[in-house]
């Protein structure tokens, strides 16, 4: 196992230890406000994600329009292009500092759901484990994630700054995440199908596709459940109360 893959497991283990240890320590302590640091944190990640979405999105649109869907999925140039390679590498590295989201949740004594920490750990492990293999589908996965995070962290920054944001915005973000997971499943299917016919042109391997598919399917189920509980369920309760 190379150093990068080993570090991903180390970061994940430390992250899990912090979750359980941090929640235990905060049980008998007053919550921290941390509004200003949270604004800065969310705004920084929002700007980073916006630039990442624009730069990788421009590349993916170009490949899609000039060479078609198959090449956009199978393309390995995303990992080595003069611009996209920087944002691909930055994407992988960003999965470590993004774990910091959970620090704010624990220190502010907010509800920490399974989806949150499970998503952080598995994305970190998968991204760091797959990056050097330059597997097919990576351009789509990274660009979609950048796009969703650009909107999500912008929303977090506005909320932390005290702006009143419509609940429909939060619903839109969750629906975007659900769409991302559905697209992830589709991309994995296409990679699996095209890989079998020409692995040199659409490189991946079964183990990578298996874990990626399992990951996206689990996210899809969890985000759908979250959407129902957070929005549909509450709407039904409000209607009954009225």
PDB file of C-alpha atoms in Angstrom:
ATOM      1  CA  UNK A   1       0.000   0.000   0.000  1.00  0.00           C
ATOM      2  CA  UNK A   2       1.478   3.388  -1.008  1.00  0.00           C
ATOM      3  CA  UNK A   3       1.801   6.352   1.347  1.00  0.00           C
ATOM      4  CA  UNK A   4      -1.287   8.151   0.017  1.00  0.00           C
ATOM      5  CA  UNK A   5      -3.573   5.170   0.563  1.00  0.00           C
ATOM      6  CA  UNK A   6      -2.125   4.554   4.014  1.00  0.00           C
ATOM      7  CA  UNK A   7      -2.693   8.189   4.977  1.00  0.00           C
ATOM      8  CA  UNK A   8      -6.343   7.974   3.902  1.00  0.00           C
ATOM      9  CA  UNK A   9      -6.910   5.170   6.414  1.00  0.00           C
ATOM     10  CA  UNK A  10      -4.970   7.083   9.079  1.00  0.00           C
ATOM     11  CA  UNK A  11      -7.032  10.255   8.552  1.00  0.00           C
ATOM     12  CA  UNK A  12     -10.247   8.221   8.619  1.00  0.00           C
ATOM     13  CA  UNK A  13      -9.261   6.502  11.872  1.00  0.00           C
ATOM     14  CA  UNK A  14      -8.325   9.811  13.526  1.00  0.00           C
ATOM     15  CA  UNK A  15     -11.569  11.329  12.266  1.00  0.00           C
ATOM     16  CA  UNK A  16     -13.656   8.500  13.729  1.00  0.00           C
ATOM     17  CA  UNK A  17     -11.774   8.779  17.035  1.00  0.00           C
ATOM     18  CA  UNK A  18     -12.428  12.523  17.108  1.00  0.00           C
ATOM     19  CA  UNK A  19     -16.155  12.001  16.525  1.00  0.00           C
ATOM     20  CA  UNK A  20     -16.624   9.645  19.443  1.00  0.00           C
ATOM     21  CA  UNK A  21     -14.099  11.368  21.698  1.00  0.00           C
ATOM     22  CA  UNK A  22     -15.330  14.855  20.841  1.00  0.00           C
ATOM     23  CA  UNK A  23     -18.980  14.041  21.457  1.00  0.00           C
ATOM     24  CA  UNK A  24     -18.069  12.484  24.806  1.00  0.00           C
ATOM     25  CA  UNK A  25     -16.076  15.564  25.869  1.00  0.00           C
ATOM     26  CA  UNK A  26     -18.839  17.946  24.786  1.00  0.00           C
ATOM     27  CA  UNK A  27     -21.557  16.109  26.714  1.00  0.00           C
ATOM     28  CA  UNK A  28     -20.996  18.147  29.876  1.00  0.00           C
ATOM     29  CA  UNK A  29     -19.724  21.303  28.237  1.00  0.00           C
ATOM     30  CA  UNK A  30     -21.556  24.327  26.902  1.00  0.00           C
ATOM     31  CA  UNK A  31     -21.672  24.563  23.126  1.00  0.00           C
ATOM     32  CA  UNK A  32     -19.368  26.944  21.259  1.00  0.00           C
ATOM     33  CA  UNK A  33     -20.896  29.645  19.060  1.00  0.00           C
ATOM     34  CA  UNK A  34     -18.167  29.720  16.358  1.00  0.00           C
ATOM     35  CA  UNK A  35     -20.332  31.712  13.932  1.00  0.00           C
ATOM     36  CA  UNK A  36     -17.528  33.836  12.455  1.00  0.00           C
ATOM     37  CA  UNK A  37     -15.068  30.914  11.981  1.00  0.00           C
ATOM     38  CA  UNK A  38     -17.908  28.918  10.378  1.00  0.00           C
ATOM     39  CA  UNK A  39     -18.646  31.738   7.926  1.00  0.00           C
ATOM     40  CA  UNK A  40     -14.975  31.888   6.931  1.00  0.00           C
ATOM     41  CA  UNK A  41     -14.718  28.090   6.702  1.00  0.00           C
ATOM     42  CA  UNK A  42     -17.826  27.666   4.564  1.00  0.00           C
ATOM     43  CA  UNK A  43     -16.992  30.643   2.353  1.00  0.00           C
ATOM     44  CA  UNK A  44     -13.480  29.315   1.702  1.00  0.00           C
ATOM     45  CA  UNK A  45     -14.806  25.911   0.667  1.00  0.00           C
ATOM     46  CA  UNK A  46     -17.544  27.556  -1.414  1.00  0.00           C
ATOM     47  CA  UNK A  47     -15.041  29.662  -3.391  1.00  0.00           C
ATOM     48  CA  UNK A  48     -12.736  26.663  -3.829  1.00  0.00           C
ATOM     49  CA  UNK A  49     -15.627  24.496  -5.063  1.00  0.00           C
ATOM     50  CA  UNK A  50     -16.920  27.196  -7.426  1.00  0.00           C
ATOM     51  CA  UNK A  51     -13.521  27.541  -9.097  1.00  0.00           C
ATOM     52  CA  UNK A  52     -13.154  23.757  -9.200  1.00  0.00           C
ATOM     53  CA  UNK A  53     -16.587  23.341 -10.794  1.00  0.00           C
ATOM     54  CA  UNK A  54     -15.880  26.006 -13.411  1.00  0.00           C
ATOM     55  CA  UNK A  55     -12.449  24.653 -14.359  1.00  0.00           C
ATOM     56  CA  UNK A  56     -13.315  20.957 -14.427  1.00  0.00           C
ATOM     57  CA  UNK A  57     -16.762  21.659 -15.872  1.00  0.00           C
ATOM     58  CA  UNK A  58     -15.264  23.562 -18.809  1.00  0.00           C
ATOM     59  CA  UNK A  59     -12.997  20.603 -19.559  1.00  0.00           C
ATOM     60  CA  UNK A  60     -15.801  18.049 -19.310  1.00  0.00           C
ATOM     61  CA  UNK A  61     -18.169  20.083 -21.489  1.00  0.00           C
ATOM     62  CA  UNK A  62     -15.445  20.429 -24.134  1.00  0.00           C
ATOM     63  CA  UNK A  63     -14.780  16.664 -24.193  1.00  0.00           C
ATOM     64  CA  UNK A  64     -18.495  15.884 -24.185  1.00  0.00           C
ATOM     65  CA  UNK A  65     -19.280  18.260 -27.057  1.00  0.00           C
ATOM     66  CA  UNK A  66     -16.280  17.406 -29.231  1.00  0.00           C
ATOM     67  CA  UNK A  67     -15.732  13.691 -28.562  1.00  0.00           C
ATOM     68  CA  UNK A  68     -19.023  12.415 -27.163  1.00  0.00           C
ATOM     69  CA  UNK A  69     -20.342  10.752 -24.026  1.00  0.00           C
ATOM     70  CA  UNK A  70     -18.128   7.668 -24.148  1.00  0.00           C
ATOM     71  CA  UNK A  71     -14.921   9.657 -24.325  1.00  0.00           C
ATOM     72  CA  UNK A  72     -16.086  11.981 -21.540  1.00  0.00           C
ATOM     73  CA  UNK A  73     -16.556   8.934 -19.305  1.00  0.00           C
ATOM     74  CA  UNK A  74     -13.457   7.002 -20.355  1.00  0.00           C
ATOM     75  CA  UNK A  75     -11.106   9.974 -20.760  1.00  0.00           C
ATOM     76  CA  UNK A  76      -7.902   9.814 -18.700  1.00  0.00           C
ATOM     77  CA  UNK A  77      -6.719  13.195 -19.953  1.00  0.00           C
ATOM     78  CA  UNK A  78      -8.649  14.741 -17.069  1.00  0.00           C
ATOM     79  CA  UNK A  79      -5.922  13.507 -14.721  1.00  0.00           C
ATOM     80  CA  UNK A  80      -3.025  14.880 -16.769  1.00  0.00           C
ATOM     81  CA  UNK A  81      -4.380  17.933 -18.631  1.00  0.00           C
ATOM     82  CA  UNK A  82      -2.565  21.243 -18.001  1.00  0.00           C
ATOM     83  CA  UNK A  83      -5.486  22.698 -16.001  1.00  0.00           C
ATOM     84  CA  UNK A  84      -7.686  19.761 -15.019  1.00  0.00           C
ATOM     85  CA  UNK A  85      -4.819  17.813 -13.404  1.00  0.00           C
ATOM     86  CA  UNK A  86      -4.396  20.540 -10.794  1.00  0.00           C
ATOM     87  CA  UNK A  87      -8.088  20.509  -9.932  1.00  0.00           C
ATOM     88  CA  UNK A  88      -8.194  16.712  -9.899  1.00  0.00           C
ATOM     89  CA  UNK A  89      -5.328  16.644  -7.407  1.00  0.00           C
ATOM     90  CA  UNK A  90      -6.835  19.513  -5.402  1.00  0.00           C
ATOM     91  CA  UNK A  91     -10.125  17.610  -5.268  1.00  0.00           C
ATOM     92  CA  UNK A  92      -8.469  14.547  -3.759  1.00  0.00           C
ATOM     93  CA  UNK A  93      -6.509  16.589  -1.207  1.00  0.00           C
ATOM     94  CA  UNK A  94      -9.610  18.587  -0.232  1.00  0.00           C
ATOM     95  CA  UNK A  95     -11.326  15.498   1.154  1.00  0.00           C
ATOM     96  CA  UNK A  96      -9.042  15.661   4.208  1.00  0.00           C
ATOM     97  CA  UNK A  97      -9.707  19.285   5.259  1.00  0.00           C
ATOM     98  CA  UNK A  98     -13.427  18.821   4.497  1.00  0.00           C
ATOM     99  CA  UNK A  99     -13.518  16.544   7.530  1.00  0.00           C
ATOM    100  CA  UNK A 100     -13.354  19.813   9.451  1.00  0.00           C
ATOM    101  CA  UNK A 101     -17.110  20.256   8.818  1.00  0.00           C
ATOM    102  CA  UNK A 102     -17.680  17.770  11.613  1.00  0.00           C
ATOM    103  CA  UNK A 103     -15.586  19.758  14.082  1.00  0.00           C
ATOM    104  CA  UNK A 104     -18.114  22.588  13.897  1.00  0.00           C
ATOM    105  CA  UNK A 105     -21.040  20.189  14.329  1.00  0.00           C
ATOM    106  CA  UNK A 106     -19.534  18.606  17.451  1.00  0.00           C
ATOM    107  CA  UNK A 107     -18.288  21.826  19.068  1.00  0.00           C
ATOM    108  CA  UNK A 108     -21.632  23.527  18.424  1.00  0.00           C
ATOM    109  CA  UNK A 109     -23.441  20.421  19.760  1.00  0.00           C
ATOM    110  CA  UNK A 110     -25.569  19.996  16.661  1.00  0.00           C
ATOM    111  CA  UNK A 111     -27.116  16.739  15.529  1.00  0.00           C
ATOM    112  CA  UNK A 112     -24.560  14.505  13.793  1.00  0.00           C
ATOM    113  CA  UNK A 113     -26.301  12.061  11.457  1.00  0.00           C
ATOM    114  CA  UNK A 114     -24.824   8.826  10.138  1.00  0.00           C
ATOM    115  CA  UNK A 115     -24.955  10.063   6.543  1.00  0.00           C
ATOM    116  CA  UNK A 116     -22.629  12.957   7.358  1.00  0.00           C
ATOM    117  CA  UNK A 117     -19.648  11.077   8.778  1.00  0.00           C
ATOM    118  CA  UNK A 118     -20.146   7.955   6.658  1.00  0.00           C
ATOM    119  CA  UNK A 119     -20.068  10.098   3.517  1.00  0.00           C
ATOM    120  CA  UNK A 120     -16.918  11.943   4.613  1.00  0.00           C
ATOM    121  CA  UNK A 121     -14.992   8.781   5.447  1.00  0.00           C
ATOM    122  CA  UNK A 122     -15.927   6.779   2.349  1.00  0.00           C
ATOM    123  CA  UNK A 123     -15.319   9.638  -0.102  1.00  0.00           C
ATOM    124  CA  UNK A 124     -11.883  10.239   1.418  1.00  0.00           C
ATOM    125  CA  UNK A 125     -10.947   6.553   1.221  1.00  0.00           C
ATOM    126  CA  UNK A 126     -12.265   6.059  -2.306  1.00  0.00           C
ATOM    127  CA  UNK A 127     -10.762   9.275  -3.709  1.00  0.00           C
ATOM    128  CA  UNK A 128      -7.298   8.725  -2.270  1.00  0.00           C
ATOM    129  CA  UNK A 129      -7.343   5.037  -3.158  1.00  0.00           C
ATOM    130  CA  UNK A 130      -8.434   5.542  -6.798  1.00  0.00           C
ATOM    131  CA  UNK A 131      -6.658   8.724  -7.845  1.00  0.00           C
ATOM    132  CA  UNK A 132      -3.328   7.202  -8.912  1.00  0.00           C
ATOM    133  CA  UNK A 133      -5.096   4.490 -10.933  1.00  0.00           C
ATOM    134  CA  UNK A 134      -6.668   7.211 -13.151  1.00  0.00           C
ATOM    135  CA  UNK A 135      -9.816   5.135 -13.510  1.00  0.00           C
ATOM    136  CA  UNK A 136     -12.539   5.982 -16.028  1.00  0.00           C
ATOM    137  CA  UNK A 137     -15.408   8.091 -14.743  1.00  0.00           C
ATOM    138  CA  UNK A 138     -13.231  10.229 -12.480  1.00  0.00           C
ATOM    139  CA  UNK A 139     -13.864  13.407 -14.452  1.00  0.00           C
ATOM    140  CA  UNK A 140     -17.606  13.044 -14.011  1.00  0.00           C
ATOM    141  CA  UNK A 141     -17.365  12.142 -10.331  1.00  0.00           C
ATOM    142  CA  UNK A 142     -15.137  15.089  -9.454  1.00  0.00           C
ATOM    143  CA  UNK A 143     -16.987  17.667 -11.553  1.00  0.00           C
ATOM    144  CA  UNK A 144     -20.373  16.685 -10.106  1.00  0.00           C
ATOM    145  CA  UNK A 145     -18.996  16.846  -6.578  1.00  0.00           C
ATOM    146  CA  UNK A 146     -17.431  20.252  -7.164  1.00  0.00           C
ATOM    147  CA  UNK A 147     -20.732  21.554  -8.547  1.00  0.00           C
ATOM    148  CA  UNK A 148     -22.871  20.313  -5.663  1.00  0.00           C
ATOM    149  CA  UNK A 149     -20.358  21.540  -3.085  1.00  0.00           C
ATOM    150  CA  UNK A 150     -20.238  24.981  -4.713  1.00  0.00           C
ATOM    151  CA  UNK A 151     -23.948  25.399  -4.018  1.00  0.00           C
ATOM    152  CA  UNK A 152     -23.931  23.593  -0.664  1.00  0.00           C
ATOM    153  CA  UNK A 153     -21.077  25.524   0.941  1.00  0.00           C
ATOM    154  CA  UNK A 154     -22.458  28.814  -0.398  1.00  0.00           C
ATOM    155  CA  UNK A 155     -25.702  27.972   1.393  1.00  0.00           C
ATOM    156  CA  UNK A 156     -23.831  27.117   4.595  1.00  0.00           C
ATOM    157  CA  UNK A 157     -21.904  30.408   4.414  1.00  0.00           C
ATOM    158  CA  UNK A 158     -25.095  32.436   3.996  1.00  0.00           C
ATOM    159  CA  UNK A 159     -26.809  30.645   6.881  1.00  0.00           C
ATOM    160  CA  UNK A 160     -23.791  31.052   9.160  1.00  0.00           C
ATOM    161  CA  UNK A 161     -23.644  34.764   8.294  1.00  0.00           C
ATOM    162  CA  UNK A 162     -27.209  35.159   9.505  1.00  0.00           C
ATOM    163  CA  UNK A 163     -28.996  35.495   6.170  1.00  0.00           C
ATOM    164  CA  UNK A 164     -32.488  34.038   5.945  1.00  0.00           C
ATOM    165  CA  UNK A 165     -32.416  31.515   3.099  1.00  0.00           C
ATOM    166  CA  UNK A 166     -35.549  29.852   1.755  1.00  0.00           C
ATOM    167  CA  UNK A 167     -36.105  26.239   2.798  1.00  0.00           C
ATOM    168  CA  UNK A 168     -36.539  25.484  -0.902  1.00  0.00           C
ATOM    169  CA  UNK A 169     -32.812  26.169  -1.347  1.00  0.00           C
ATOM    170  CA  UNK A 170     -31.986  23.392   1.128  1.00  0.00           C
ATOM    171  CA  UNK A 171     -34.414  21.070  -0.655  1.00  0.00           C
ATOM    172  CA  UNK A 172     -32.761  21.900  -3.975  1.00  0.00           C
ATOM    173  CA  UNK A 173     -29.320  21.015  -2.564  1.00  0.00           C
ATOM    174  CA  UNK A 174     -30.531  17.623  -1.315  1.00  0.00           C
ATOM    175  CA  UNK A 175     -32.235  16.917  -4.655  1.00  0.00           C
ATOM    176  CA  UNK A 176     -28.976  17.849  -6.390  1.00  0.00           C
ATOM    177  CA  UNK A 177     -27.136  15.377  -4.179  1.00  0.00           C
ATOM    178  CA  UNK A 178     -29.675  12.669  -5.006  1.00  0.00           C
ATOM    179  CA  UNK A 179     -29.260  13.420  -8.713  1.00  0.00           C
ATOM    180  CA  UNK A 180     -25.476  13.248  -8.296  1.00  0.00           C
ATOM    181  CA  UNK A 181     -25.741   9.785  -6.743  1.00  0.00           C
ATOM    182  CA  UNK A 182     -28.052   8.558  -9.492  1.00  0.00           C
ATOM    183  CA  UNK A 183     -25.609   9.854 -12.093  1.00  0.00           C
ATOM    184  CA  UNK A 184     -22.746   8.171 -10.234  1.00  0.00           C
ATOM    185  CA  UNK A 185     -24.542   4.822 -10.548  1.00  0.00           C
ATOM    186  CA  UNK A 186     -25.112   5.427 -14.277  1.00  0.00           C
ATOM    187  CA  UNK A 187     -21.457   6.350 -14.873  1.00  0.00           C
ATOM    188  CA  UNK A 188     -20.308   3.209 -13.056  1.00  0.00           C
ATOM    189  CA  UNK A 189     -22.597   1.096 -15.243  1.00  0.00           C
ATOM    190  CA  UNK A 190     -21.212   2.723 -18.405  1.00  0.00           C
ATOM    191  CA  UNK A 191     -17.616   2.211 -17.263  1.00  0.00           C
ATOM    192  CA  UNK A 192     -18.310  -1.453 -16.491  1.00  0.00           C
ATOM    193  CA  UNK A 193     -19.965  -1.969 -19.876  1.00  0.00           C
ATOM    194  CA  UNK A 194     -17.311  -0.185 -21.947  1.00  0.00           C
ATOM    195  CA  UNK A 195     -14.407  -1.586 -19.938  1.00  0.00           C
ATOM    196  CA  UNK A 196     -15.405  -5.121 -20.897  1.00  0.00           C
ATOM    197  CA  UNK A 197     -15.202  -4.257 -24.586  1.00  0.00           C
ATOM    198  CA  UNK A 198     -12.021  -2.184 -24.553  1.00  0.00           C
ATOM    199  CA  UNK A 199     -10.141  -1.843 -21.271  1.00  0.00           C
ATOM    200  CA  UNK A 200      -7.294   0.053 -22.942  1.00  0.00           C
ATOM    201  CA  UNK A 201      -9.631   2.858 -24.014  1.00  0.00           C
ATOM    202  CA  UNK A 202     -11.886   2.745 -20.947  1.00  0.00           C
ATOM    203  CA  UNK A 203      -9.603   1.715 -18.124  1.00  0.00           C
ATOM    204  CA  UNK A 204     -10.874   0.586 -14.762  1.00  0.00           C
ATOM    205  CA  UNK A 205     -11.043  -2.659 -12.823  1.00  0.00           C
ATOM    206  CA  UNK A 206     -13.878  -4.653 -11.315  1.00  0.00           C
ATOM    207  CA  UNK A 207     -12.945  -4.017  -7.676  1.00  0.00           C
ATOM    208  CA  UNK A 208     -12.944  -0.252  -8.188  1.00  0.00           C
ATOM    209  CA  UNK A 209     -16.315  -0.322  -9.958  1.00  0.00           C
ATOM    210  CA  UNK A 210     -17.761  -2.589  -7.268  1.00  0.00           C
ATOM    211  CA  UNK A 211     -16.798  -0.290  -4.380  1.00  0.00           C
ATOM    212  CA  UNK A 212     -17.724   2.847  -6.291  1.00  0.00           C
ATOM    213  CA  UNK A 213     -21.143   1.419  -7.188  1.00  0.00           C
ATOM    214  CA  UNK A 214     -21.755   0.250  -3.637  1.00  0.00           C
ATOM    215  CA  UNK A 215     -20.762   3.665  -2.351  1.00  0.00           C
ATOM    216  CA  UNK A 216     -23.043   5.577  -4.725  1.00  0.00           C
ATOM    217  CA  UNK A 217     -25.974   3.227  -4.135  1.00  0.00           C
ATOM    218  CA  UNK A 218     -25.639   3.587  -0.371  1.00  0.00           C
ATOM    219  CA  UNK A 219     -25.472   7.382  -0.730  1.00  0.00           C
ATOM    220  CA  UNK A 220     -28.562   7.332  -2.929  1.00  0.00           C
ATOM    221  CA  UNK A 221     -30.554   5.389  -0.340  1.00  0.00           C
ATOM    222  CA  UNK A 222     -29.336   7.556   2.546  1.00  0.00           C
ATOM    223  CA  UNK A 223     -29.957  10.882   0.784  1.00  0.00           C
ATOM    224  CA  UNK A 224     -33.442   9.769  -0.301  1.00  0.00           C
ATOM    225  CA  UNK A 225     -34.180   8.772   3.299  1.00  0.00           C
ATOM    226  CA  UNK A 226     -32.826  12.109   4.532  1.00  0.00           C
ATOM    227  CA  UNK A 227     -34.967  14.015   2.016  1.00  0.00           C
ATOM    228  CA  UNK A 228     -38.101  12.195   3.118  1.00  0.00           C
ATOM    229  CA  UNK A 229     -37.379  12.691   6.827  1.00  0.00           C
ATOM    230  CA  UNK A 230     -36.247  16.315   6.556  1.00  0.00           C
ATOM    231  CA  UNK A 231     -38.825  17.628   4.112  1.00  0.00           C
ATOM    232  CA  UNK A 232     -41.675  15.285   3.181  1.00  0.00           C
ATOM    233  CA  UNK A 233     -42.159  13.934   6.703  1.00  0.00           C
ATOM    234  CA  UNK A 234     -42.127  17.400   8.270  1.00  0.00           C
ATOM    235  CA  UNK A 235     -44.548  18.723   5.648  1.00  0.00           C
ATOM    236  CA  UNK A 236     -46.983  15.922   6.467  1.00  0.00           C
ATOM    237  CA  UNK A 237     -46.705  16.626  10.198  1.00  0.00           C
ATOM    238  CA  UNK A 238     -47.312  20.345   9.588  1.00  0.00           C
ATOM    239  CA  UNK A 239     -50.357  19.580   7.451  1.00  0.00           C
ATOM    240  CA  UNK A 240     -51.816  17.292  10.144  1.00  0.00           C
ATOM    241  CA  UNK A 241     -51.185  19.894  12.831  1.00  0.00           C
ATOM    242  CA  UNK A 242     -53.057  22.507  10.832  1.00  0.00           C
TER     243      UNK A 242
END
